[in-house]
mmCIF file of C-alpha atoms and ligand atoms in Angstrom:
data_model
loop_
_atom_site.group_PDB
_atom_site.id
_atom_site.type_symbol
_atom_site.label_atom_id
_atom_site.label_comp_id
_atom_site.label_asym_id
_atom_site.label_seq_id
_atom_site.Cartn_x
_atom_site.Cartn_y
_atom_site.Cartn_z
ATOM 1 C CA MET A 11 -72.664 -134.066 -222.028
ATOM 2 C CA ARG A 12 -71.693 -131.505 -219.398
ATOM 3 C CA PRO A 13 -72.966 -127.967 -220.063
ATOM 4 C CA GLU A 14 -69.380 -126.629 -220.244
ATOM 5 C CA ASP A 15 -68.673 -129.059 -223.065
ATOM 6 C CA LEU A 16 -71.459 -127.500 -225.148
ATOM 7 C CA LEU A 17 -70.924 -123.814 -224.395
ATOM 8 C CA ARG A 18 -68.243 -122.117 -222.352
ATOM 9 C CA PRO A 19 -66.954 -118.609 -221.682
ATOM 10 C CA THR A 20 -63.648 -117.728 -223.366
ATOM 11 C CA PRO A 21 -61.794 -114.404 -223.729
ATOM 12 C CA GLN A 22 -63.467 -114.017 -227.163
ATOM 13 C CA GLY A 23 -66.958 -114.660 -225.757
ATOM 14 C CA LEU A 24 -69.139 -117.785 -225.493
ATOM 15 C CA TYR A 25 -67.669 -120.698 -227.437
ATOM 16 C CA CYS A 26 -69.260 -123.978 -228.553
ATOM 17 C CA PRO A 27 -66.448 -126.581 -228.947
ATOM 18 C CA PRO A 28 -68.442 -129.294 -230.789
ATOM 19 C CA GLY A 29 -69.910 -126.742 -233.233
ATOM 20 C CA ASP A 30 -66.693 -124.696 -233.377
ATOM 21 C CA PHE A 31 -68.487 -121.321 -233.258
ATOM 22 C CA HIS A 32 -68.686 -118.305 -230.960
ATOM 23 C CA ILE A 33 -71.783 -116.346 -229.913
ATOM 24 C CA ASP A 34 -71.396 -112.525 -230.026
ATOM 25 C CA PRO A 35 -67.590 -112.726 -230.026
ATOM 26 C CA THR A 36 -65.780 -109.576 -228.947
ATOM 27 C CA GLN A 37 -62.773 -110.365 -231.156
ATOM 28 C CA PRO A 38 -62.601 -111.577 -234.757
ATOM 29 C CA VAL A 39 -63.261 -115.339 -235.020
ATOM 30 C CA GLU A 40 -63.780 -117.848 -237.820
ATOM 31 C CA ARG A 41 -67.496 -118.492 -237.242
ATOM 32 C CA ALA A 42 -69.760 -116.104 -235.307
ATOM 33 C CA LEU A 43 -73.427 -116.372 -234.369
ATOM 34 C CA ILE A 44 -74.744 -112.882 -233.581
ATOM 35 C CA THR A 45 -77.768 -112.179 -231.374
ATOM 36 C CA HIS A 46 -78.371 -108.544 -232.409
ATOM 37 C CA GLY A 47 -76.898 -105.473 -234.048
ATOM 38 C CA HIS A 48 -75.659 -103.436 -231.055
ATOM 39 C CA SER A 49 -71.965 -102.762 -231.546
ATOM 40 C CA ASP A 50 -70.753 -104.590 -228.430
ATOM 41 C CA HIS A 51 -72.431 -107.797 -229.681
ATOM 42 C CA ALA A 52 -72.093 -107.402 -233.454
ATOM 43 C CA ARG A 53 -68.539 -106.607 -234.449
ATOM 44 C CA ALA A 54 -66.922 -106.479 -237.866
ATOM 45 C CA GLY A 55 -64.174 -108.787 -239.073
ATOM 46 C CA HIS A 56 -65.438 -112.338 -238.522
ATOM 47 C CA GLY A 57 -64.838 -115.065 -241.117
ATOM 48 C CA HIS A 58 -68.466 -116.150 -241.304
ATOM 49 C CA VAL A 59 -71.532 -114.619 -239.631
ATOM 50 C CA LEU A 60 -74.856 -116.265 -238.942
ATOM 51 C CA ALA A 61 -77.661 -113.919 -237.820
ATOM 52 C CA THR A 62 -81.202 -112.850 -238.641
ATOM 53 C CA ARG A 63 -81.653 -110.994 -241.919
ATOM 54 C CA GLU A 64 -82.379 -107.758 -240.040
ATOM 55 C CA THR A 65 -79.232 -108.062 -237.921
ATOM 56 C CA LEU A 66 -77.146 -108.677 -241.045
ATOM 57 C CA ARG A 67 -78.659 -105.562 -242.639
ATOM 58 C CA ILE A 68 -77.831 -103.528 -239.523
ATOM 59 C CA MET A 69 -74.221 -104.780 -239.564
ATOM 60 C CA GLN A 70 -73.938 -103.946 -243.246
ATOM 61 C CA ALA A 71 -75.346 -100.446 -242.643
ATOM 62 C CA ARG A 72 -72.837 -99.826 -239.859
ATOM 63 C CA TYR A 73 -69.679 -101.508 -241.130
ATOM 64 C CA GLY A 74 -70.116 -101.657 -244.893
ATOM 65 C CA ASP A 75 -70.554 -104.546 -247.326
ATOM 66 C CA ASP A 76 -67.374 -106.308 -246.202
ATOM 67 C CA PHE A 77 -68.367 -106.528 -242.513
ATOM 68 C CA ALA A 78 -67.571 -110.279 -242.616
ATOM 69 C CA GLY A 79 -65.903 -112.785 -244.938
ATOM 70 C CA SER A 80 -69.315 -114.273 -245.633
ATOM 71 C CA SER A 81 -72.731 -114.243 -244.003
ATOM 72 C CA GLU A 82 -75.892 -116.282 -243.861
ATOM 73 C CA ALA A 83 -79.362 -115.187 -242.770
ATOM 74 C CA VAL A 84 -81.242 -117.507 -240.422
ATOM 75 C CA THR A 85 -85.004 -117.832 -240.157
ATOM 76 C CA LEU A 86 -86.449 -117.556 -236.657
ATOM 77 C CA GLY A 87 -87.508 -120.921 -235.288
ATOM 78 C CA GLU A 88 -85.765 -122.930 -238.010
ATOM 79 C CA ALA A 89 -83.300 -125.573 -236.777
ATOM 80 C CA LEU A 90 -79.796 -125.566 -238.284
ATOM 81 C CA ARG A 91 -77.135 -128.247 -237.928
ATOM 82 C CA ILE A 92 -73.588 -127.087 -237.297
ATOM 83 C CA LYS A 93 -71.218 -130.081 -236.950
ATOM 84 C CA GLY A 94 -73.599 -132.151 -234.851
ATOM 85 C CA VAL A 95 -74.977 -129.205 -232.879
ATOM 86 C CA THR A 96 -78.532 -127.980 -233.463
ATOM 87 C CA VAL A 97 -78.925 -124.209 -233.413
ATOM 88 C CA THR A 98 -82.199 -122.241 -233.415
ATOM 89 C CA PHE A 99 -82.818 -118.485 -233.229
ATOM 90 C CA HIS A 100 -85.846 -117.107 -231.326
ATOM 91 C CA PRO A 101 -87.101 -113.503 -230.857
ATOM 92 C CA ALA A 102 -85.582 -111.612 -227.898
ATOM 93 C CA GLY A 103 -87.756 -108.451 -227.904
ATOM 94 C CA HIS A 104 -84.685 -106.196 -227.595
ATOM 95 C CA VAL A 105 -84.317 -104.362 -230.944
ATOM 96 C CA LEU A 106 -85.222 -105.061 -234.574
ATOM 97 C CA GLY A 107 -83.873 -108.492 -235.569
ATOM 98 C CA SER A 108 -82.716 -109.399 -232.051
ATOM 99 C CA ALA A 109 -82.662 -113.103 -231.241
ATOM 100 C CA GLN A 110 -81.909 -115.600 -228.520
ATOM 101 C CA ILE A 111 -79.778 -118.508 -229.675
ATOM 102 C CA ALA A 112 -80.641 -122.043 -228.549
ATOM 103 C CA VAL A 113 -77.768 -124.534 -228.800
ATOM 104 C CA GLU A 114 -78.572 -128.233 -228.480
ATOM 105 C CA ALA A 115 -76.577 -131.487 -228.474
ATOM 106 C CA GLY A 116 -76.656 -134.807 -226.637
ATOM 107 C CA GLY A 117 -80.077 -134.068 -225.136
ATOM 108 C CA LEU A 118 -78.894 -130.797 -223.562
ATOM 109 C CA ARG A 119 -80.271 -127.389 -224.551
ATOM 110 C CA ILE A 120 -78.653 -124.076 -223.618
ATOM 111 C CA VAL A 121 -80.317 -120.770 -224.508
ATOM 112 C CA ALA A 122 -78.073 -117.716 -224.841
ATOM 113 C CA SER A 123 -80.612 -114.910 -224.676
ATOM 114 C CA GLY A 124 -78.319 -112.013 -225.594
ATOM 115 C CA ASP A 125 -79.998 -108.763 -224.527
ATOM 116 C CA TYR A 126 -83.751 -108.980 -224.035
ATOM 117 C CA LYS A 127 -86.852 -107.422 -222.549
ATOM 118 C CA ARG A 128 -90.400 -108.657 -221.917
ATOM 119 C CA ARG A 129 -92.385 -105.475 -222.541
ATOM 120 C CA ALA A 130 -94.234 -104.644 -225.713
ATOM 121 C CA ASP A 131 -92.108 -102.812 -228.276
ATOM 122 C CA PRO A 132 -93.789 -101.728 -231.532
ATOM 123 C CA THR A 133 -90.451 -101.963 -233.378
ATOM 124 C CA CYS A 134 -89.592 -105.630 -232.835
ATOM 125 C CA LEU A 135 -91.017 -109.106 -232.232
ATOM 126 C CA PRO A 136 -91.760 -110.000 -228.600
ATOM 127 C CA PHE A 137 -89.502 -112.290 -226.542
ATOM 128 C CA VAL A 138 -90.410 -115.961 -226.848
ATOM 129 C CA PRO A 139 -89.717 -118.128 -223.774
ATOM 130 C CA VAL A 140 -87.738 -121.191 -224.908
ATOM 131 C CA PRO A 141 -87.691 -124.165 -222.503
ATOM 132 C CA CYS A 142 -84.079 -125.085 -221.738
ATOM 133 C CA ASP A 143 -81.714 -126.823 -219.344
ATOM 134 C CA ILE A 144 -79.414 -123.825 -219.002
ATOM 135 C CA PHE A 145 -80.616 -120.246 -219.449
ATOM 136 C CA ILE A 146 -77.970 -117.599 -220.052
ATOM 137 C CA THR A 147 -79.259 -114.183 -219.059
ATOM 138 C CA GLU A 148 -77.912 -110.652 -219.130
ATOM 139 C CA ALA A 149 -78.144 -108.578 -215.951
ATOM 140 C CA THR A 150 -77.777 -104.990 -217.152
ATOM 141 C CA PHE A 151 -80.492 -103.920 -214.701
ATOM 142 C CA GLY A 152 -80.005 -106.824 -212.303
ATOM 143 C CA LEU A 153 -80.726 -105.002 -209.064
ATOM 144 C CA PRO A 154 -84.088 -104.683 -207.273
ATOM 145 C CA VAL A 155 -83.838 -100.875 -207.532
ATOM 146 C CA PHE A 156 -84.321 -101.151 -211.290
ATOM 147 C CA ARG A 157 -88.036 -101.267 -211.951
ATOM 148 C CA HIS A 158 -88.923 -99.542 -215.180
ATOM 149 C CA PRO A 159 -92.275 -97.713 -215.163
ATOM 150 C CA PRO A 160 -94.763 -98.304 -218.028
ATOM 151 C CA ALA A 161 -93.266 -96.923 -221.251
ATOM 152 C CA ASP A 162 -96.487 -95.147 -222.292
ATOM 153 C CA GLY A 163 -96.267 -92.943 -219.217
ATOM 154 C CA GLU A 164 -92.751 -91.815 -220.119
ATOM 155 C CA ILE A 165 -93.851 -90.849 -223.646
ATOM 156 C CA ALA A 166 -96.830 -88.999 -222.109
ATOM 157 C CA LYS A 167 -94.371 -87.114 -219.886
ATOM 158 C CA LEU A 168 -92.451 -85.993 -222.964
ATOM 159 C CA LEU A 169 -95.607 -84.869 -224.781
ATOM 160 C CA ALA A 170 -96.829 -82.998 -221.694
ATOM 161 C CA SER A 171 -93.536 -81.102 -221.568
ATOM 162 C CA VAL A 172 -93.740 -80.281 -225.297
ATOM 163 C CA ALA A 173 -97.248 -78.880 -224.710
ATOM 164 C CA GLN A 174 -96.098 -76.916 -221.676
ATOM 165 C CA PHE A 175 -93.081 -75.311 -223.411
ATOM 166 C CA PRO A 176 -94.159 -74.583 -227.001
ATOM 167 C CA GLU A 177 -91.255 -72.153 -227.490
ATOM 168 C CA ARG A 178 -88.526 -74.652 -226.594
ATOM 169 C CA THR A 179 -86.948 -77.559 -228.531
ATOM 170 C CA HIS A 180 -87.031 -80.963 -226.866
ATOM 171 C CA LEU A 181 -83.772 -82.769 -227.572
ATOM 172 C CA VAL A 182 -84.290 -86.441 -226.869
ATOM 173 C CA GLY A 183 -81.054 -88.380 -226.375
ATOM 174 C CA ALA A 184 -81.649 -91.948 -227.595
ATOM 175 C CA TYR A 185 -79.297 -94.716 -228.744
ATOM 176 C CA SER A 186 -79.260 -94.832 -232.518
ATOM 177 C CA LEU A 187 -80.214 -98.509 -232.847
ATOM 178 C CA GLY A 188 -83.531 -99.443 -231.304
ATOM 179 C CA LYS A 189 -84.227 -96.733 -228.758
ATOM 180 C CA ALA A 190 -84.493 -93.894 -231.275
ATOM 181 C CA GLN A 191 -86.956 -95.783 -233.469
ATOM 182 C CA ARG A 192 -88.949 -97.011 -230.475
ATOM 183 C CA VAL A 193 -89.329 -93.468 -229.123
ATOM 184 C CA ILE A 194 -90.461 -92.197 -232.537
ATOM 185 C CA ARG A 195 -92.909 -95.064 -233.067
ATOM 186 C CA MET A 196 -94.355 -94.626 -229.572
ATOM 187 C CA LEU A 197 -94.794 -90.896 -230.158
ATOM 188 C CA ARG A 198 -96.779 -91.780 -233.307
ATOM 189 C CA ASP A 199 -98.871 -94.308 -231.388
ATOM 190 C CA ALA A 200 -99.587 -91.574 -228.828
ATOM 191 C CA GLY A 201 -100.990 -89.400 -231.636
ATOM 192 C CA TYR A 202 -98.006 -87.100 -232.290
ATOM 193 C CA ASP A 203 -98.053 -86.520 -236.051
ATOM 194 C CA ARG A 204 -95.779 -83.508 -236.499
ATOM 195 C CA THR A 205 -92.389 -83.807 -238.202
ATOM 196 C CA ILE A 206 -89.757 -85.330 -235.911
ATOM 197 C CA TYR A 207 -86.225 -84.070 -236.527
ATOM 198 C CA LEU A 208 -83.175 -86.323 -236.585
ATOM 199 C CA HIS A 209 -79.511 -85.755 -235.819
ATOM 200 C CA GLY A 210 -77.545 -86.843 -238.914
ATOM 201 C CA SER A 211 -76.227 -90.000 -237.217
ATOM 202 C CA MET A 212 -79.775 -91.300 -236.678
ATOM 203 C CA GLU A 213 -80.955 -91.213 -240.237
ATOM 204 C CA LYS A 214 -79.490 -94.405 -241.722
ATOM 205 C CA LEU A 215 -80.957 -96.765 -239.107
ATOM 206 C CA CYS A 216 -84.329 -94.971 -239.092
ATOM 207 C CA ARG A 217 -84.551 -95.506 -242.853
ATOM 208 C CA LEU A 218 -83.571 -99.150 -242.392
ATOM 209 C CA TYR A 219 -86.379 -99.626 -239.848
ATOM 210 C CA GLU A 220 -88.830 -98.004 -242.242
ATOM 211 C CA SER A 221 -87.734 -100.312 -245.056
ATOM 212 C CA GLU A 222 -88.495 -103.216 -242.681
ATOM 213 C CA GLY A 223 -92.082 -102.002 -242.370
ATOM 214 C CA ILE A 224 -91.850 -99.912 -239.190
ATOM 215 C CA ALA A 225 -93.535 -96.657 -240.179
ATOM 216 C CA LEU A 226 -91.981 -93.676 -238.391
ATOM 217 C CA GLY A 227 -94.092 -90.871 -239.883
ATOM 218 C CA PRO A 228 -92.714 -87.541 -241.149
ATOM 219 C CA LEU A 229 -88.980 -87.216 -240.414
ATOM 220 C CA ALA A 230 -86.535 -84.458 -241.374
ATOM 221 C CA ASN A 231 -82.928 -83.549 -240.793
ATOM 222 C CA ALA A 232 -82.260 -81.360 -237.780
ATOM 223 C CA THR A 233 -80.274 -78.910 -239.851
ATOM 224 C CA VAL A 234 -80.685 -75.336 -238.778
ATOM 225 C CA ALA A 235 -80.356 -72.896 -241.642
ATOM 226 C CA SER A 236 -78.783 -69.695 -240.332
ATOM 227 C CA GLY A 237 -81.371 -67.315 -238.958
ATOM 228 C CA HIS A 238 -84.060 -69.965 -238.711
ATOM 229 C CA LYS A 239 -83.426 -71.163 -235.186
ATOM 230 C CA ALA A 240 -87.030 -70.302 -234.319
ATOM 231 C CA ASP A 241 -88.267 -72.935 -236.786
ATOM 232 C CA PHE A 242 -87.442 -75.517 -234.130
ATOM 233 C CA ALA A 243 -89.598 -73.937 -231.422
ATOM 234 C CA GLY A 244 -91.845 -76.651 -230.070
ATOM 235 C CA ALA A 245 -90.113 -79.379 -232.083
ATOM 236 C CA ILE A 246 -88.861 -82.785 -230.988
ATOM 237 C CA VAL A 247 -85.320 -83.641 -232.101
ATOM 238 C CA ILE A 248 -83.861 -87.130 -231.644
ATOM 239 C CA CYS A 249 -80.087 -87.225 -231.194
ATOM 240 C CA PRO A 250 -77.296 -89.303 -229.615
ATOM 241 C CA PRO A 251 -77.312 -88.992 -225.796
ATOM 242 C CA SER A 252 -73.857 -87.405 -225.917
ATOM 243 C CA GLU A 253 -75.203 -84.406 -227.859
ATOM 244 C CA ILE A 254 -78.010 -83.202 -225.598
ATOM 245 C CA THR A 255 -75.814 -80.883 -223.558
ATOM 246 C CA GLU A 256 -73.068 -80.250 -226.114
ATOM 247 C CA ARG A 257 -72.342 -77.333 -228.403
ATOM 248 C CA TRP A 258 -74.584 -78.886 -231.064
ATOM 249 C CA ALA A 259 -77.601 -78.457 -228.746
ATOM 250 C CA ARG A 260 -77.155 -74.690 -228.575
ATOM 251 C CA ARG A 261 -78.356 -74.197 -232.129
ATOM 252 C CA PHE A 262 -81.905 -74.900 -230.908
ATOM 253 C CA PRO A 263 -84.111 -72.457 -228.987
ATOM 254 C CA GLU A 264 -83.942 -73.022 -225.202
ATOM 255 C CA PRO A 265 -83.319 -76.761 -225.574
ATOM 256 C CA VAL A 266 -84.828 -79.160 -223.049
ATOM 257 C CA ALA A 267 -82.299 -81.969 -222.533
ATOM 258 C CA CYS A 268 -84.159 -85.307 -222.387
ATOM 259 C CA PHE A 269 -82.600 -88.778 -222.209
ATOM 260 C CA ALA A 270 -84.516 -92.016 -222.850
ATOM 261 C CA SER A 271 -82.728 -94.763 -220.915
ATOM 262 C CA GLY A 272 -83.210 -97.312 -218.149
ATOM 263 C CA TRP A 273 -80.423 -95.498 -216.318
ATOM 264 C CA MET A 274 -82.702 -92.497 -215.843
ATOM 265 C CA ARG A 275 -84.187 -94.444 -212.930
ATOM 266 C CA ILE A 276 -81.123 -93.184 -211.046
ATOM 267 C CA ARG A 277 -81.789 -89.534 -210.327
ATOM 268 C CA GLN A 278 -78.131 -88.776 -209.670
ATOM 269 C CA ARG A 279 -77.141 -90.151 -213.059
ATOM 270 C CA ALA A 280 -79.633 -87.878 -214.818
ATOM 271 C CA LYS A 281 -78.398 -84.898 -212.806
ATOM 272 C CA VAL A 282 -74.718 -85.508 -213.579
ATOM 273 C CA ALA A 283 -75.542 -85.861 -217.300
ATOM 274 C CA GLY A 284 -77.350 -82.503 -217.264
ATOM 275 C CA VAL A 285 -80.680 -84.109 -218.144
ATOM 276 C CA GLU A 286 -83.665 -81.841 -217.498
ATOM 277 C CA LEU A 287 -86.318 -84.405 -218.460
ATOM 278 C CA PRO A 288 -85.300 -88.017 -217.702
ATOM 279 C CA LEU A 289 -87.380 -90.633 -219.548
ATOM 280 C CA ILE A 290 -87.099 -94.104 -218.033
ATOM 281 C CA LEU A 291 -87.311 -96.184 -221.168
ATOM 282 C CA SER A 292 -85.214 -99.314 -221.488
ATOM 283 C CA ASP A 293 -84.649 -102.021 -224.083
ATOM 284 C CA HIS A 294 -83.335 -104.317 -221.340
ATOM 285 C CA ALA A 295 -85.314 -106.375 -218.843
ATOM 286 C CA ASP A 296 -85.692 -104.756 -215.425
ATOM 287 C CA TRP A 297 -85.374 -106.682 -212.154
ATOM 288 C CA ASP A 298 -88.960 -107.949 -212.262
ATOM 289 C CA GLU A 299 -88.670 -109.050 -215.899
ATOM 290 C CA LEU A 300 -85.378 -110.864 -215.222
ATOM 291 C CA THR A 301 -86.694 -112.768 -212.207
ATOM 292 C CA ALA A 302 -90.094 -113.479 -213.798
ATOM 293 C CA THR A 303 -88.367 -114.878 -216.898
ATOM 294 C CA ILE A 304 -86.139 -117.195 -214.860
ATOM 295 C CA ALA A 305 -89.124 -118.320 -212.764
ATOM 296 C CA GLU A 306 -91.158 -118.968 -215.914
ATOM 297 C CA LEU A 307 -88.440 -120.990 -217.658
ATOM 298 C CA SER A 308 -87.414 -122.752 -214.461
ATOM 299 C CA PRO A 309 -84.146 -124.015 -215.985
ATOM 300 C CA ARG A 310 -81.866 -126.517 -214.318
ATOM 301 C CA GLU A 311 -79.207 -123.824 -214.083
ATOM 302 C CA VAL A 312 -78.756 -120.115 -214.835
ATOM 303 C CA TRP A 313 -75.612 -118.450 -216.137
ATOM 304 C CA VAL A 314 -75.433 -114.676 -215.811
ATOM 305 C CA THR A 315 -73.454 -112.589 -218.268
ATOM 306 C CA HIS A 316 -72.777 -108.861 -218.308
ATOM 307 C CA GLY A 317 -74.245 -106.395 -215.870
ATOM 308 C CA ARG A 318 -74.935 -106.683 -212.157
ATOM 309 C CA GLU A 319 -74.479 -110.435 -211.818
ATOM 310 C CA GLU A 320 -74.246 -110.881 -208.071
ATOM 311 C CA ALA A 321 -77.768 -109.917 -206.980
ATOM 312 C CA LEU A 322 -79.365 -112.053 -209.695
ATOM 313 C CA VAL A 323 -77.149 -115.032 -208.861
ATOM 314 C CA ARG A 324 -78.214 -114.711 -205.229
ATOM 315 C CA TRP A 325 -81.893 -114.405 -206.181
ATOM 316 C CA CYS A 326 -81.581 -117.648 -208.188
ATOM 317 C CA SER A 327 -79.936 -119.468 -205.278
ATOM 318 C CA LEU A 328 -82.727 -118.382 -202.949
ATOM 319 C CA ALA A 329 -85.230 -119.636 -205.549
ATOM 320 C CA GLY A 330 -83.459 -123.003 -205.560
ATOM 321 C CA ILE A 331 -81.929 -122.617 -209.038
ATOM 322 C CA PRO A 332 -78.153 -123.041 -209.211
ATOM 323 C CA ALA A 333 -76.619 -119.966 -210.869
ATOM 324 C CA ARG A 334 -73.206 -118.574 -211.632
ATOM 325 C CA PRO A 335 -71.720 -115.449 -213.151
ATOM 326 C CA LEU A 336 -69.786 -115.919 -216.396
ATOM 327 C CA HIS A 337 -67.705 -112.735 -216.069
ATOM 328 C CA LEU A 338 -67.696 -112.173 -219.817
ATOM 329 C CA ILE A 339 -65.861 -109.030 -220.769
ATOM 330 C CA GLY A 340 -66.359 -106.607 -223.616
ATOM 331 C CA TYR A 341 -70.091 -106.004 -223.248
ATOM 332 C CA GLU A 342 -71.173 -102.610 -222.079
ATOM 333 C CA ASP A 343 -73.913 -101.200 -219.877
ATOM 334 C CA GLU A 344 -76.686 -100.441 -222.337
ATOM 335 C CA ALA A 345 -73.973 -98.935 -224.476
ATOM 336 C CA GLU A 346 -76.636 -98.212 -227.033
HETATM 337 ZN ZN1 LIG B 414 -78.163 -104.697 -226.996
#
């Protein structure tokens, strides 16, 4: 069997003809296998959805009970047969419930890794390398300039700033699924035990994480009662990145705009976004993690999906591994 006969890019996303299913389709399809809950990968409106239990819960929390015609939870590592194709989900280390999907038929195994990272994350299972013939990788940070520093150091930077400015509120912009909970959990691991305040849009997914056993410590709504602005002096508030410099931010005393993202590696990007304290914290693999993963798996071929494909494709060629970009559309740059 040729690889393209097992899995191929289509306008709706990756499609498996013999199994008649799509992986992370960007448009409604009959049968969808979903790697994780970020909205560019997990969309509402499919006929049938197969995903981890956590991902299904996230989709339900975001889109409501009727997010799909029907759904089925898969167990990590357990092989499923779909019309002659064997499918297995494996941890991807990206966010809670995130999985790589291995598709196998006729002695050929292709792993679609979805989004992934290799660093420790206290809010999800670590990435498991799955031997394969074809490895499909993302390339969100697929340029040598992207080297994320150790995450602990970024959290220490935030805590040092909180200690230095006890009269100001630190507003930490963080994507609502994954990043927000990781920042909170890492603050707890660093010994921060005060109440952490949440923008209203963060609450549902934080509660979901807690119900999955990820303790986030004391949390409260970031609602300022009139005349009590000073209550937030010295506090940490987690909010969507779009809010850190908006009108909403002005309700807090002398807010310090922070943004936790891999993009904060680019100084200009932080500056344009009005970020005073950039925190380089990513849920995607950086350049070293991408290349180390490919070297470790040593697949027969690499397919590169969304992000900066070209540099990674060239790196693979130089390493003697045939590689090609898939040019899939509809997936965003760490949109969450
Ligand atoms: Zn993602």
